[in-house]
Tab-separated table of N, CA and C in Angstrom:
chain	number	residue	atom	x	y	z
A	1	LEU	N	152.038	-68.549	-132.044
A	1	LEU	CA	151.283	-67.615	-131.187
A	1	LEU	C	149.962	-68.339	-130.947
A	2	GLN	N	149.354	-69.013	-131.750
A	2	GLN	CA	148.037	-69.809	-131.586
A	2	GLN	C	148.271	-70.824	-130.400
A	3	TYR	N	149.508	-71.475	-130.508
A	3	TYR	CA	149.760	-72.567	-129.507
A	3	TYR	C	149.831	-71.903	-128.083
A	4	TYR	N	150.399	-70.673	-127.984
A	4	TYR	CA	150.687	-69.992	-126.669
A	4	TYR	C	149.211	-69.687	-126.140
A	5	GLU	N	148.428	-69.164	-127.034
A	5	GLU	CA	146.980	-68.704	-126.610
A	5	GLU	C	146.250	-69.989	-126.148
A	6	MET	N	146.338	-71.014	-126.883
A	6	MET	CA	145.673	-72.284	-126.327
A	6	MET	C	146.079	-72.945	-125.146
A	7	SER	N	147.436	-72.813	-124.980
A	7	SER	CA	148.041	-73.280	-123.829
A	7	SER	C	147.694	-72.347	-122.491
A	8	TYR	N	147.756	-71.137	-122.871
A	8	TYR	CA	147.311	-70.139	-121.712
A	8	TYR	C	145.946	-70.455	-121.213
A	9	GLY	N	144.926	-70.621	-122.251
A	9	GLY	CA	143.591	-70.775	-122.027
A	9	GLY	C	143.441	-72.149	-121.239
A	10	LEU	N	144.135	-73.044	-121.665
A	10	LEU	CA	143.917	-74.435	-120.875
A	10	LEU	C	144.368	-74.289	-119.490
A	11	ASN	N	145.547	-73.553	-119.354
A	11	ASN	CA	146.198	-73.300	-117.992
A	11	ASN	C	145.135	-72.735	-117.039
A	12	ILE	N	144.369	-71.720	-117.520
A	12	ILE	CA	143.416	-70.963	-116.854
A	12	ILE	C	142.427	-71.933	-116.394
A	13	GLU	N	141.933	-72.765	-117.443
A	13	GLU	CA	140.691	-73.540	-117.214
A	13	GLU	C	141.239	-74.563	-116.175
A	14	MET	N	142.504	-75.115	-116.105
A	14	MET	CA	142.868	-76.105	-115.205
A	14	MET	C	142.867	-75.488	-113.828
A	15	HIS	N	143.297	-74.266	-113.683
A	15	HIS	CA	143.140	-73.575	-112.419
A	15	HIS	C	141.922	-73.445	-111.820
A	16	LYS	N	140.971	-73.106	-112.888
A	16	LYS	CA	139.506	-72.842	-112.349
A	16	LYS	C	139.048	-74.202	-111.894
A	17	GLN	N	139.358	-75.297	-112.530
A	17	GLN	CA	138.873	-76.658	-112.222
A	17	GLN	C	139.559	-77.041	-110.828
A	18	ALA	N	140.769	-76.745	-110.558
A	18	ALA	CA	141.244	-76.993	-109.249
A	18	ALA	C	140.746	-76.191	-108.090
A	19	GLU	N	140.425	-74.935	-108.385
A	19	GLU	CA	139.660	-74.237	-107.452
A	19	GLU	C	138.254	-74.713	-107.096
A	20	ILE	N	137.657	-75.157	-108.133
A	20	ILE	CA	136.253	-75.859	-107.842
A	20	ILE	C	136.437	-76.993	-106.941
A	21	VAL	N	137.325	-77.865	-107.420
A	21	VAL	CA	137.639	-79.069	-106.570
A	21	VAL	C	137.999	-78.780	-105.120
A	22	LYS	N	138.830	-77.840	-104.987
A	22	LYS	CA	139.233	-77.481	-103.608
A	22	LYS	C	138.129	-76.982	-102.883
A	23	ARG	N	137.121	-76.219	-103.448
A	23	ARG	CA	135.998	-75.563	-102.664
A	23	ARG	C	134.937	-76.724	-102.449
A	24	LEU	N	134.744	-77.592	-103.309
A	24	LEU	CA	133.877	-78.798	-103.123
A	24	LEU	C	134.424	-79.732	-102.036
A	25	ASN	N	135.677	-79.912	-101.993
A	25	ASN	CA	136.287	-80.766	-100.983
A	25	ASN	C	136.082	-80.063	-99.643
A	26	GLY	N	136.114	-78.834	-99.515
A	26	GLY	CA	135.862	-77.894	-98.264
A	26	GLY	C	134.547	-78.151	-97.826
A	27	ILE	N	133.437	-78.033	-98.820
A	27	ILE	CA	132.097	-78.218	-98.324
A	27	ILE	C	131.866	-79.629	-97.813
A	28	CYS	N	132.322	-80.680	-98.548
A	28	CYS	CA	132.119	-82.027	-98.110
A	28	CYS	C	132.746	-82.268	-96.769
A	29	ALA	N	133.878	-81.666	-96.540
A	29	ALA	CA	134.525	-81.816	-95.141
A	29	ALA	C	133.811	-81.155	-94.101
A	30	GLN	N	133.098	-79.962	-94.407
A	30	GLN	CA	132.347	-79.240	-93.382
A	30	GLN	C	130.887	-80.060	-93.179
A	31	VAL	N	130.428	-80.779	-94.146
A	31	VAL	CA	128.959	-81.294	-93.982
A	31	VAL	C	129.196	-82.747	-93.427
A	32	LEU	N	130.199	-83.286	-93.662
A	32	LEU	CA	130.361	-84.733	-93.436
A	32	LEU	C	130.120	-84.958	-91.871
A	33	PRO	N	130.592	-84.344	-90.880
A	33	PRO	CA	130.255	-84.621	-89.604
A	33	PRO	C	128.894	-84.584	-89.234
A	34	TYR	N	128.016	-83.967	-89.913
A	34	TYR	CA	126.694	-83.767	-89.551
A	34	TYR	C	125.783	-84.959	-90.097
A	35	LEU	N	126.492	-85.818	-90.917
A	35	LEU	CA	125.716	-86.925	-91.382
A	35	LEU	C	125.840	-88.097	-90.554
A	36	SER	N	124.806	-89.134	-90.653
A	36	SER	CA	124.920	-90.472	-89.798
A	36	SER	C	126.116	-91.171	-90.366
A	37	GLN	N	126.511	-92.141	-89.436
A	37	GLN	CA	127.624	-92.854	-89.723
A	37	GLN	C	127.534	-93.546	-91.111
A	38	GLU	N	126.364	-94.146	-91.497
A	38	GLU	CA	126.075	-94.915	-92.591
A	38	GLU	C	126.199	-93.822	-93.768
A	39	HIS	N	125.811	-92.719	-93.668
A	39	HIS	CA	125.846	-91.677	-94.850
A	39	HIS	C	127.200	-91.363	-95.040
A	40	GLN	N	127.963	-91.102	-93.793
A	40	GLN	CA	129.319	-90.810	-93.872
A	40	GLN	C	130.163	-91.767	-94.873
A	41	GLN	N	129.829	-92.905	-94.561
A	41	GLN	CA	130.641	-94.028	-95.281
A	41	GLN	C	130.316	-94.047	-96.841
A	42	GLN	N	128.850	-93.711	-97.099
A	42	GLN	CA	128.566	-93.672	-98.424
A	42	GLN	C	129.153	-92.394	-99.116
A	43	VAL	N	129.212	-91.270	-98.505
A	43	VAL	CA	129.843	-90.095	-99.132
A	43	VAL	C	131.256	-90.303	-99.298
A	44	LEU	N	132.084	-90.904	-98.322
A	44	LEU	CA	133.422	-91.150	-98.330
A	44	LEU	C	133.841	-92.104	-99.453
A	45	GLY	N	132.784	-93.135	-99.777
A	45	GLY	CA	132.952	-94.023	-100.854
A	45	GLY	C	132.943	-93.347	-102.169
A	46	ALA	N	131.851	-92.434	-102.178
A	46	ALA	CA	131.551	-91.773	-103.502
A	46	ALA	C	132.628	-90.783	-103.876
A	47	ILE	N	133.296	-90.115	-102.821
A	47	ILE	CA	134.458	-89.251	-103.078
A	47	ILE	C	135.651	-90.138	-103.621
A	48	GLU	N	135.896	-91.216	-102.934
A	48	GLU	CA	137.043	-92.090	-103.459
A	48	GLU	C	136.786	-92.420	-104.769
A	49	ARG	N	135.505	-92.955	-105.251
A	49	ARG	CA	135.120	-93.490	-106.575
A	49	ARG	C	135.348	-92.195	-107.548
A	50	ALA	N	134.927	-90.961	-107.057
A	50	ALA	CA	135.081	-89.872	-107.962
A	50	ALA	C	136.450	-89.473	-108.215
A	51	LYS	N	137.473	-89.707	-107.409
A	51	LYS	CA	138.705	-89.450	-107.543
A	51	LYS	C	139.440	-90.380	-108.585
A	52	GLN	N	138.748	-91.655	-108.905
A	52	GLN	CA	139.222	-92.510	-109.777
A	52	GLN	C	138.655	-92.591	-111.070
A	53	VAL	N	137.834	-91.658	-111.317
A	53	VAL	CA	137.038	-91.555	-112.613
A	53	VAL	C	138.051	-91.146	-113.633
A	54	THR	N	138.108	-92.002	-114.852
A	54	THR	CA	138.957	-91.580	-115.856
A	54	THR	C	138.183	-90.796	-116.935
A	55	ALA	N	139.124	-90.081	-117.755
A	55	ALA	CA	138.365	-89.216	-118.781
A	55	ALA	C	137.540	-90.108	-119.778
A	56	PRO	N	137.921	-91.265	-120.279
A	56	PRO	CA	136.988	-92.085	-120.996
A	56	PRO	C	135.626	-92.515	-120.355
A	57	GLU	N	135.773	-92.815	-119.011
A	57	GLU	CA	134.576	-93.036	-118.322
A	57	GLU	C	133.574	-91.897	-118.250
A	58	LEU	N	134.235	-90.618	-117.957
A	58	LEU	CA	133.362	-89.549	-118.043
A	58	LEU	C	132.720	-89.312	-119.250
A	59	ASN	N	133.488	-89.450	-120.312
A	59	ASN	CA	132.946	-89.202	-121.572
A	59	ASN	C	131.777	-90.257	-122.086
A	60	SER	N	131.954	-91.398	-121.638
A	60	SER	CA	131.006	-92.476	-121.784
A	60	SER	C	129.817	-92.044	-121.022
A	61	ILE	N	129.861	-91.608	-119.946
A	61	ILE	CA	128.534	-91.259	-118.988
A	61	ILE	C	127.889	-90.058	-119.780
A	62	ILE	N	128.700	-89.077	-120.058
A	62	ILE	CA	128.083	-87.889	-120.716
A	62	ILE	C	127.423	-88.252	-122.075
A	63	ARG	N	128.075	-89.241	-122.907
A	63	ARG	CA	127.421	-89.816	-124.064
A	63	ARG	C	126.029	-90.368	-123.741
A	64	GLN	N	126.161	-91.175	-122.665
A	64	GLN	CA	124.825	-92.041	-122.384
A	64	GLN	C	123.680	-91.029	-121.953
A	65	GLN	N	124.106	-90.090	-121.319
A	65	GLN	CA	123.116	-89.062	-120.830
A	65	GLN	C	122.438	-88.217	-121.983
A	66	LEU	N	123.447	-87.795	-123.036
A	66	LEU	CA	123.099	-87.163	-124.078
A	66	LEU	C	122.079	-87.928	-125.091
A	67	GLN	N	122.367	-89.251	-125.071
A	67	GLN	CA	121.650	-90.229	-125.920
A	67	GLN	C	120.236	-90.342	-125.306
A	68	ALA	N	120.211	-90.538	-124.000
A	68	ALA	CA	118.919	-90.640	-123.276
A	68	ALA	C	118.060	-89.330	-123.329
A	69	HIS	N	118.729	-88.191	-123.288
A	69	HIS	CA	118.043	-86.952	-123.258
A	69	HIS	C	117.422	-86.811	-124.661
A	70	GLN	N	118.222	-87.088	-125.828
A	70	GLN	CA	117.891	-87.121	-127.245
A	70	GLN	C	116.643	-88.078	-127.466
A	71	LEU	N	116.626	-89.104	-126.831
A	71	LEU	CA	115.558	-90.179	-127.051
A	71	LEU	C	114.452	-89.682	-126.414
A	72	SER	N	114.441	-89.091	-125.194
A	72	SER	CA	113.150	-88.596	-124.585
A	72	SER	C	112.554	-87.433	-125.312
A	73	GLN	N	113.404	-86.521	-125.868
A	73	GLN	CA	112.949	-85.479	-126.755
A	73	GLN	C	112.218	-86.006	-128.042
A	74	LEU	N	112.687	-87.078	-128.533
A	74	LEU	CA	112.303	-87.736	-129.825
A	74	LEU	C	110.901	-88.330	-129.396
A	75	GLN	N	110.749	-88.947	-128.239
A	75	GLN	CA	109.382	-89.566	-127.842
A	75	GLN	C	108.457	-88.495	-127.550
A	76	ALA	N	108.806	-87.487	-127.032
A	76	ALA	CA	107.985	-86.458	-126.689
A	76	ALA	C	107.290	-85.721	-128.101
A	77	LEU	N	108.294	-85.620	-129.058
A	77	LEU	CA	107.726	-85.256	-130.430
A	77	LEU	C	106.912	-86.223	-131.085
A	78	ALA	N	107.021	-87.454	-130.779
A	78	ALA	CA	106.152	-88.387	-131.306
A	78	ALA	C	104.766	-88.466	-130.898
A	79	LEU	N	104.392	-87.925	-129.616
A	79	LEU	CA	103.043	-87.755	-129.162
A	79	LEU	C	102.247	-86.794	-129.996
A	80	PRO	N	100.981	-87.143	-130.341
A	80	PRO	CA	100.142	-86.196	-130.987
A	80	PRO	C	99.842	-85.029	-130.142
A	81	LEU	N	99.949	-83.784	-130.809
A	81	LEU	CA	99.641	-82.588	-130.129
A	81	LEU	C	98.135	-82.147	-130.329
A	82	THR	N	97.437	-82.655	-131.395
A	82	THR	CA	96.151	-82.352	-131.571
A	82	THR	C	95.318	-83.485	-131.427
A	83	PRO	N	94.056	-83.172	-130.971
A	83	PRO	CA	93.088	-84.402	-130.638
A	83	PRO	C	92.917	-85.135	-131.896
A	84	LEU	N	92.909	-86.473	-131.688
A	84	LEU	CA	92.610	-87.298	-132.720
A	84	LEU	C	90.950	-87.369	-133.185
A	85	PRO	N	90.626	-87.506	-134.367
A	85	PRO	CA	89.195	-87.673	-134.776
A	85	PRO	C	88.665	-88.868	-134.041
A	86	VAL	N	87.316	-88.798	-133.838
A	86	VAL	CA	86.696	-89.962	-133.012
A	86	VAL	C	86.936	-91.162	-133.747
A	87	GLY	N	87.207	-92.321	-132.942
A	87	GLY	CA	87.428	-93.677	-133.604
A	87	GLY	C	88.727	-93.882	-133.829
A	88	LEU	N	89.699	-93.082	-133.923
A	88	LEU	CA	91.124	-93.358	-134.098
A	88	LEU	C	91.779	-93.336	-132.723
A	89	GLN	N	92.695	-94.428	-132.514
A	89	GLN	CA	93.396	-94.738	-131.415
A	89	GLN	C	94.826	-94.058	-131.544
A	90	PRO	N	95.428	-93.348	-130.510
A	90	PRO	CA	96.794	-92.806	-130.426
A	90	PRO	C	97.695	-93.995	-130.610
A	91	PRO	N	98.888	-93.855	-131.322
A	91	PRO	CA	99.764	-94.807	-131.389
A	91	PRO	C	100.440	-95.230	-130.056
A	92	SER	N	100.670	-96.638	-129.806
A	92	SER	CA	101.042	-96.903	-128.579
A	92	SER	C	102.550	-96.549	-128.494
A	93	LEU	N	103.106	-96.133	-127.350
A	93	LEU	CA	104.468	-95.804	-127.177
A	93	LEU	C	105.321	-97.175	-127.174
A	94	PRO	N	106.477	-97.069	-127.691
A	94	PRO	CA	107.487	-98.268	-127.615
A	94	PRO	C	107.768	-98.534	-126.240
A	95	ALA	N	108.273	-99.662	-125.960
A	95	ALA	CA	108.630	-100.178	-124.624
A	95	ALA	C	109.847	-99.112	-124.243
A	96	VAL	N	109.826	-99.201	-122.933
A	96	VAL	CA	111.047	-98.200	-122.301
A	96	VAL	C	112.382	-98.621	-122.988
A	97	SER	N	113.164	-97.707	-123.279
A	97	SER	CA	114.461	-98.056	-123.871
A	97	SER	C	115.344	-98.251	-122.708
A	98	ALA	N	116.560	-98.763	-122.989
A	98	ALA	CA	117.536	-98.888	-121.840
A	98	ALA	C	118.010	-97.614	-121.283
A	99	GLY	N	118.058	-96.584	-122.147
A	99	GLY	CA	118.559	-95.213	-121.624
A	99	GLY	C	117.528	-94.750	-120.433
A	100	THR	N	116.168	-94.626	-121.096
A	100	THR	CA	115.201	-94.107	-120.198
A	100	THR	C	115.005	-95.024	-118.944
A	101	GLY	N	115.156	-96.266	-119.211
A	101	GLY	CA	115.062	-97.381	-118.140
A	101	GLY	C	116.063	-97.106	-117.052
A	102	LEU	N	117.229	-96.883	-117.468
A	102	LEU	CA	118.383	-96.536	-116.404
A	102	LEU	C	117.877	-95.158	-115.654
A	103	LEU	N	117.550	-94.235	-116.389
A	103	LEU	CA	117.087	-93.027	-115.723
A	103	LEU	C	115.942	-93.282	-114.764
A	104	SER	N	114.855	-94.115	-115.074
A	104	SER	CA	113.806	-94.342	-114.339
A	104	SER	C	114.403	-95.119	-112.931
A	105	LEU	N	115.149	-96.096	-113.220
A	105	LEU	CA	115.789	-96.983	-112.182
A	105	LEU	C	116.533	-95.932	-111.126
A	106	SER	N	117.286	-95.145	-111.789
A	106	SER	CA	118.058	-94.175	-110.785
A	106	SER	C	117.139	-93.235	-110.058
A	107	ALA	N	116.070	-92.876	-110.620
A	107	ALA	CA	114.982	-92.099	-109.994
A	107	ALA	C	114.414	-92.836	-108.804
A	108	LEU	N	114.015	-94.024	-109.082
A	108	LEU	CA	113.404	-94.943	-108.130
A	108	LEU	C	114.460	-95.188	-107.018
A	109	GLY	N	115.678	-95.213	-107.264
A	109	GLY	CA	116.732	-95.413	-106.331
A	109	GLY	C	116.911	-94.346	-105.398
A	110	SER	N	116.747	-93.168	-106.022
A	110	SER	CA	117.039	-91.888	-105.219
A	110	SER	C	115.715	-91.753	-104.396
A	111	GLN	N	114.568	-92.162	-104.908
A	111	GLN	CA	113.376	-92.052	-104.042
A	111	GLN	C	113.455	-92.840	-102.925
A	112	ALA	N	113.893	-94.220	-103.143
A	112	ALA	CA	114.066	-95.147	-102.002
A	112	ALA	C	115.105	-94.638	-100.990
A	113	HIS	N	116.100	-94.026	-101.438
A	113	HIS	CA	117.200	-93.556	-100.588
A	113	HIS	C	116.522	-92.256	-99.746
A	114	LEU	N	115.607	-91.476	-100.474
A	114	LEU	CA	115.054	-90.442	-99.664
A	114	LEU	C	114.137	-90.848	-98.518
A	115	SER	N	113.392	-92.010	-98.926
A	115	SER	CA	112.372	-92.522	-97.951
A	115	SER	C	113.032	-93.169	-96.888
A	116	LYS	N	114.220	-93.690	-97.071
A	116	LYS	CA	115.021	-94.300	-96.064
A	116	LYS	C	115.584	-93.309	-95.042
A	117	GLU	N	115.883	-92.040	-95.694
A	117	GLU	CA	116.413	-90.992	-94.883
A	117	GLU	C	115.242	-90.400	-94.087
A	118	ASP	N	114.058	-90.278	-94.605
A	118	ASP	CA	112.942	-89.947	-93.775
A	118	ASP	C	112.606	-90.731	-92.630
A	119	LYS	N	112.858	-92.035	-92.681
A	119	LYS	CA	112.616	-92.999	-91.612
A	119	LYS	C	113.664	-92.783	-90.488
A	120	ASN	N	114.915	-92.240	-90.882
A	120	ASN	CA	115.864	-92.139	-89.903
A	120	ASN	C	115.550	-90.913	-89.147
């Protein structure tokens, strides 16, 4: 009985995901003609890449994002919340880690992408 309940729940979840994919594909198809030729190629490339993502890749990406998020929370906790007595210097923050560095790079990349769009 438990097997059937799990199977039924999984089946429903798969149908939900299939419906979401169908709707997102429809939205992409409607928006695509309004983009410049360069952006159309970028979107089509991203869609093709998304179709090829495997479950292990997805798990790896999620794990990296969780680690980066946890690291940023730990760094925020390490900052002093009360003013230091006169004469004491706050501890210096460690160098930017790989996880937050990647997030910073992606933010810079998106800003550069946005400024390129503004010029168009």
